[in-house]
Coordinates of C-alpha atoms and ligand atoms in Angstrom, one line a residue:
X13 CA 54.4 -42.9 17.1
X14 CA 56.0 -45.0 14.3
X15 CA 58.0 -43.2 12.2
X16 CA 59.4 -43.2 9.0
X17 CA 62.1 -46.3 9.8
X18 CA 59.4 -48.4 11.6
X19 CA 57.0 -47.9 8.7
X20 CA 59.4 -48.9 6.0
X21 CA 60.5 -52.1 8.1
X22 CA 56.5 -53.0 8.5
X23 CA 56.0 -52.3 4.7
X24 CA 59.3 -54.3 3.8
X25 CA 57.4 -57.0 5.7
X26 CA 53.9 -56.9 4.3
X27 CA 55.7 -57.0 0.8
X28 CA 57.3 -59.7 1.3
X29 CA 53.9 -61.5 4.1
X30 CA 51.2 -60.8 1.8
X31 CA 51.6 -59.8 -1.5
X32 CA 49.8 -61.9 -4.0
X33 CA 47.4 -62.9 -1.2
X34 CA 43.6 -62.4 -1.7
X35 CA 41.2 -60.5 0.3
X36 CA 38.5 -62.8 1.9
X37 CA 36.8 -60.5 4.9
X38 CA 37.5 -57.6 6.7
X39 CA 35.8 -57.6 10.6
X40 CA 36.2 -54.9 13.4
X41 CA 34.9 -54.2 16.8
X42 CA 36.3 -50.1 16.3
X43 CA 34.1 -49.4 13.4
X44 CA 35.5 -45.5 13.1
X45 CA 39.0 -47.0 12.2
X46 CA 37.6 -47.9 8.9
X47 CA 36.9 -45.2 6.8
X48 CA 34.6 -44.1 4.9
X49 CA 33.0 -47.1 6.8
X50 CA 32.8 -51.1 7.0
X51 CA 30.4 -51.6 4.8
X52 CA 31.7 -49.2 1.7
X53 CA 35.2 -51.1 2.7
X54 CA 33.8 -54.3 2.7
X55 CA 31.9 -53.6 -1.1
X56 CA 35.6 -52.9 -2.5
X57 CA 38.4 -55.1 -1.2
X58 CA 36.9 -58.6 -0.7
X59 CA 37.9 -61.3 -3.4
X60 CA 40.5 -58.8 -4.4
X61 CA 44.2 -59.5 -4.5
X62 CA 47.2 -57.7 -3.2
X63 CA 49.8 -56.7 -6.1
X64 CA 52.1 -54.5 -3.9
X65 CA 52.8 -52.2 -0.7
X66 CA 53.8 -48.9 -1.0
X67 CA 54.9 -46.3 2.2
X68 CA 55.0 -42.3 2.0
X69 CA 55.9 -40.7 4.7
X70 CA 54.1 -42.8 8.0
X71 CA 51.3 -43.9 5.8
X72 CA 51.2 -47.4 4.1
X73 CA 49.5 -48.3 1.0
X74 CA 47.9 -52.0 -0.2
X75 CA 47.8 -51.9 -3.6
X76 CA 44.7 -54.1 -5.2
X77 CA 44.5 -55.6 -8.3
X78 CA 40.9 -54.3 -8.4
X79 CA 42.7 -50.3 -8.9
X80 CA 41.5 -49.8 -5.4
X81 CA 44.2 -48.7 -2.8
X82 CA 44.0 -49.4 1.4
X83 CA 45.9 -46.4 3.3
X84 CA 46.6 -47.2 6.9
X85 CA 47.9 -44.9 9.3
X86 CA 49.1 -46.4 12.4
X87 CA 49.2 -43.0 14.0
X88 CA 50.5 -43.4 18.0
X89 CA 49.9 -46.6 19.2
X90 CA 49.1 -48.8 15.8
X91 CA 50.9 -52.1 15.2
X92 CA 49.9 -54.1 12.2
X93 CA 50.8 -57.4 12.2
X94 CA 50.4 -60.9 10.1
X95 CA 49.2 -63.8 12.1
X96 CA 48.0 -67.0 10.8
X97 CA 44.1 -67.1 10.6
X98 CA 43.2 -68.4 14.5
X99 CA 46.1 -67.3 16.3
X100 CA 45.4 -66.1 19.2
X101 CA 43.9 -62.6 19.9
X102 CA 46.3 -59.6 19.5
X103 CA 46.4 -57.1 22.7
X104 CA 43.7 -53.8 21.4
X105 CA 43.1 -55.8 18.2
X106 CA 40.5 -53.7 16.2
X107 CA 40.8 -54.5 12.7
X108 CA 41.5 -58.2 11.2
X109 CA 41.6 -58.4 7.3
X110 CA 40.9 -62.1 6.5
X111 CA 43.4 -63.2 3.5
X112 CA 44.2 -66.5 1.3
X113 CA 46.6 -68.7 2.8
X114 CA 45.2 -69.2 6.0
X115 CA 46.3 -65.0 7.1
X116 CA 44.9 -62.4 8.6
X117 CA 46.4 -58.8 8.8
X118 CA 45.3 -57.2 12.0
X119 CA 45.3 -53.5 12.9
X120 CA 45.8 -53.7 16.6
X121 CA 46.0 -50.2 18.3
X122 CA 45.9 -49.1 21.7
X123 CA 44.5 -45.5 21.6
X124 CA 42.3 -46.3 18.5
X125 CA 43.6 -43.4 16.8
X126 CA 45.0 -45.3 13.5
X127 CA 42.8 -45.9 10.7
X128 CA 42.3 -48.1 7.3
X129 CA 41.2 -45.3 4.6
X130 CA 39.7 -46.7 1.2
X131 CA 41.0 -44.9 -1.7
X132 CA 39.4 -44.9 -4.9
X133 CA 42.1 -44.8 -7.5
X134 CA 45.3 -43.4 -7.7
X135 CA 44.1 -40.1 -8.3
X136 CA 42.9 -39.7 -4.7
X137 CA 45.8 -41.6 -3.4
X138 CA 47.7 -38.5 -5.3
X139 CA 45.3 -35.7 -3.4
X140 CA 45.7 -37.7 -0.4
X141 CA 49.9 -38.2 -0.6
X142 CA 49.8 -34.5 -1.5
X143 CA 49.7 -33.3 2.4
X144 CA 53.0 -34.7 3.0
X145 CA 56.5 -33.0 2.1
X146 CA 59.3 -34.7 0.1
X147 CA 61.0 -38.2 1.6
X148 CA 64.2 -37.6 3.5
X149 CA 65.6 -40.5 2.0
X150 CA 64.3 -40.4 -1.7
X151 CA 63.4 -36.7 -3.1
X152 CA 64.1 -34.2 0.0
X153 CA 67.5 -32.7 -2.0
X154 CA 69.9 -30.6 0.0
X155 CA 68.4 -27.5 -1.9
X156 CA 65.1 -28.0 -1.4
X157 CA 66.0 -29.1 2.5
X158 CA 67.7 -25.7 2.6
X159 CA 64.4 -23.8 1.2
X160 CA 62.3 -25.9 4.2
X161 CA 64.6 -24.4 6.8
X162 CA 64.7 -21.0 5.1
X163 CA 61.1 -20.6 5.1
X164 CA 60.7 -21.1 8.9
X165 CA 61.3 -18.8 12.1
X166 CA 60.2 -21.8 14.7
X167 CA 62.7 -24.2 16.5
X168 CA 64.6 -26.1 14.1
X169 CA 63.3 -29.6 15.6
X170 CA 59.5 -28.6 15.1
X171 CA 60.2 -27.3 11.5
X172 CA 62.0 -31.2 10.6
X173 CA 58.6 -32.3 12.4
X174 CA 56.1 -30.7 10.5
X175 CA 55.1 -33.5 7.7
X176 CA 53.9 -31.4 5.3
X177 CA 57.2 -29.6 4.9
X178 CA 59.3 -33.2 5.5
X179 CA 57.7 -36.9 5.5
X180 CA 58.2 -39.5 8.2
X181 CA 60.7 -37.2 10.6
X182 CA 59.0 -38.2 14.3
X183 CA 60.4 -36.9 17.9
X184 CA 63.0 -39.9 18.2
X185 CA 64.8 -39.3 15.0
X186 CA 64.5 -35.3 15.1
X187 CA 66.6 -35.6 18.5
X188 CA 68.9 -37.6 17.4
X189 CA 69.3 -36.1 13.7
X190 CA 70.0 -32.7 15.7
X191 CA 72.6 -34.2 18.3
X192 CA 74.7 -35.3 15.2
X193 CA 74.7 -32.3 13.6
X194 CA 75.5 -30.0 16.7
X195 CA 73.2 -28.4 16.7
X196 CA 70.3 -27.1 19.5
X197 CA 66.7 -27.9 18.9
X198 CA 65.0 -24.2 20.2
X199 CA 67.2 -22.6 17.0
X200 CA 65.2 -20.9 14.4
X201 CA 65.5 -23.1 11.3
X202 CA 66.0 -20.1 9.8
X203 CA 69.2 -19.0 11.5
X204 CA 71.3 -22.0 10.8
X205 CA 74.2 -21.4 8.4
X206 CA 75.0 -23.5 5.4
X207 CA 77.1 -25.2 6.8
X208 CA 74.6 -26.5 9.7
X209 CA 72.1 -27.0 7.2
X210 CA 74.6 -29.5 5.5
X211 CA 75.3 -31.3 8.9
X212 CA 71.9 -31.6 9.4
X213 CA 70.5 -32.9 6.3
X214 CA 72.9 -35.9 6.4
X215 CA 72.1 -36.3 10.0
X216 CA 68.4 -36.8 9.1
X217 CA 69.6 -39.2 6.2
X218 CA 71.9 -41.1 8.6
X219 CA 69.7 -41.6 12.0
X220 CA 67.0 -42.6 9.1
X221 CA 68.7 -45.4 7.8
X222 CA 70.3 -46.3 11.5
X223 CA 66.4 -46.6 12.2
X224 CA 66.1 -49.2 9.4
X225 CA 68.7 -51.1 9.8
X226 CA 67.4 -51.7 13.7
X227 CA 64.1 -52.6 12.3
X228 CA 62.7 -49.3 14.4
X229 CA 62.3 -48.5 17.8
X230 CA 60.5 -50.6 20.5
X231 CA 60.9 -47.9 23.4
X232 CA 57.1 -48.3 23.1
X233 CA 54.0 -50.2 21.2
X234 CA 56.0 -50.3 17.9
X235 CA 56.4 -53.8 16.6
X236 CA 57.0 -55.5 13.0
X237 CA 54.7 -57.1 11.4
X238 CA 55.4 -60.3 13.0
X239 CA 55.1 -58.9 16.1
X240 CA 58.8 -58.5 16.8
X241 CA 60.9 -55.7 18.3
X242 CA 63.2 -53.5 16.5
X243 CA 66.7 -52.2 18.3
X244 CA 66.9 -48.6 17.8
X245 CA 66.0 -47.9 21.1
X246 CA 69.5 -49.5 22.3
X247 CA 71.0 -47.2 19.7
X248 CA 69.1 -43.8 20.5
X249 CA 72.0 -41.0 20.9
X250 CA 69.9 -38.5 22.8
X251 CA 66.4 -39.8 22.9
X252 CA 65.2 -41.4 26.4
X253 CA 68.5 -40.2 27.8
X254 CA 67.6 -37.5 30.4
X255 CA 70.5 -37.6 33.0
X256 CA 72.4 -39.9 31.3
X257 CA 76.1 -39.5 29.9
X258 CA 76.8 -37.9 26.1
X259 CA 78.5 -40.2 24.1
X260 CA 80.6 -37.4 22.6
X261 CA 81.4 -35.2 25.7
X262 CA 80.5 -36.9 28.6
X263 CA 78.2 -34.1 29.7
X264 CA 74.4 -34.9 30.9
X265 CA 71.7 -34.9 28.8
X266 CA 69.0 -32.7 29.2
X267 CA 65.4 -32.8 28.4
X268 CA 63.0 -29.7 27.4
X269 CA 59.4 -29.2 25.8
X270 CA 59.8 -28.1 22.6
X271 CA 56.1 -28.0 21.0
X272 CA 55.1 -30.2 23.8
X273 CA 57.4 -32.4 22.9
X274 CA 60.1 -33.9 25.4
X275 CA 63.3 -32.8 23.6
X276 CA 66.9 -34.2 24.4
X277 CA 70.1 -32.4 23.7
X278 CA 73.5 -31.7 25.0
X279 CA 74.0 -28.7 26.3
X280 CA 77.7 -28.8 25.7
X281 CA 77.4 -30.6 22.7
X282 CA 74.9 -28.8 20.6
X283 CA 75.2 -24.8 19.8
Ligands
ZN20 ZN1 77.9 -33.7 24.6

């Protein structure tokens, strides 16, 4: 699943792709990715412009100059890219938003599980923004971080999972987050010491901005919005690794199921 690096490098794109550009159609052969349907859709966005593109936590937001607001959530398997109008057919294309300029922004999406939300006015952007927790990288402060972890009993890599306590934490950057700090993923957020809660709230920060520096991670379906890979995944500390060499210790890492997860840690490494 995208997380919050790969979303920021796809919204750093769309600002910068399709801002200013006018909506001219919006098509799709997955008609329950488009909510509250086509046709409602349809009604609102077409002829209007694009003034700017916001992200909280993994969900995008297309700003109109109409008041109206587009929310996408690529969920697991959801790229969204910019091609020009005509270019050929994107692999599990589902969505195609027809804009000036000879463009088309195109939800393309394996499992189908993403979806293009239209949102009335910022008011229902604001109940709809409200599910998620604070950013780790904007207003998630070391106090309130500490409060999060405080308030939980469940493994410590679950707890920076849950995105309605934190925004945009997702399995790869949880793993690798907890590897810097030292810290095993089955703890009980609630049992680390200030000290570990320290260590691992500029972990979170650090492997975040690692992530968008590397444009994301392309172990799987992520791409940018040009359709290009990130590198994080030649960067990953833990995640992926099973069997392979720590880069601090030498030891193996090992993988578990956390939540269903698959989790990677060092055993030696991480208390
Ligand atoms: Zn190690």
């Amino acid at each position: 699943m995208p997380e919050l690096p790969e979303v920021e490098t796809i919204k750093r794109d769309l600002s910068a792709l399709i801002v200013g550009k006018k909506i001219l159609e919006i098509t799709t052969d997955s008609p329950k990715q488009v909510k509250p349907s086509l046709s409602v859709v349809e009604k609102s966005i077409v002829g209007a412009a694009i003034i700017k593109i916001e992200r909280r936590a993994k969900l995008l937001q297309i700003f109109l100059a109409n008041g109206q607001i587009l929310a996408i959530h690529l969920k697991l398997t959801g790229r969204l890219l910019v091609r020009k109008k005509g270019a050929p057919r994107d692999d599990w294309q589902r969505v195609v938003i027809s804009l000036s300029g000879n463009k088309e922004l195109r939800l393309a999406d394996l499992r189908k599980f993403g979806w293009v939300r239209l949102v009335k006015d910022k008011k229902e952007l604001r109940k709809l923004l409200s599910e998620f927790g604070p950013e780790p990288l904007d207003d998630l402060d070391l106090k309130k971080f500490k409060a999060i972890l405080a308030s939980s009993g469940r493994p410590v890599k679950i707890v920076l999972m849950d995105q309605k306590k934190i925004s945009g934490v997702g399995n790869i950057y949880a793993n690798d987050a907890l590897f810097l700090a030292k810290i095993d993923p089955r703890r009980p957020a609630n049992k680390l010491d200030d000290e570990e809660v320290k260590a691992l709230y500029r972990a979170v920060q650090k492997v975040l901005q690692a992530g968008i520096k590397y444009r994301g991670a392309s172990d799987q379906y992520y791409l940018d919005a040009l359709g290009r890979k990130g590198s994080y995944q030649d960067h990953f500390l833990t995640y992926g690794r099973e069997g392979e060499k720590c880069f601090d210790c030498g030891g193996k890492i090992e993988r578990v199921k956390i939540g269903g997860r698959g989790t990677f840690y060092c055993p030696q490494c991480q208390k």
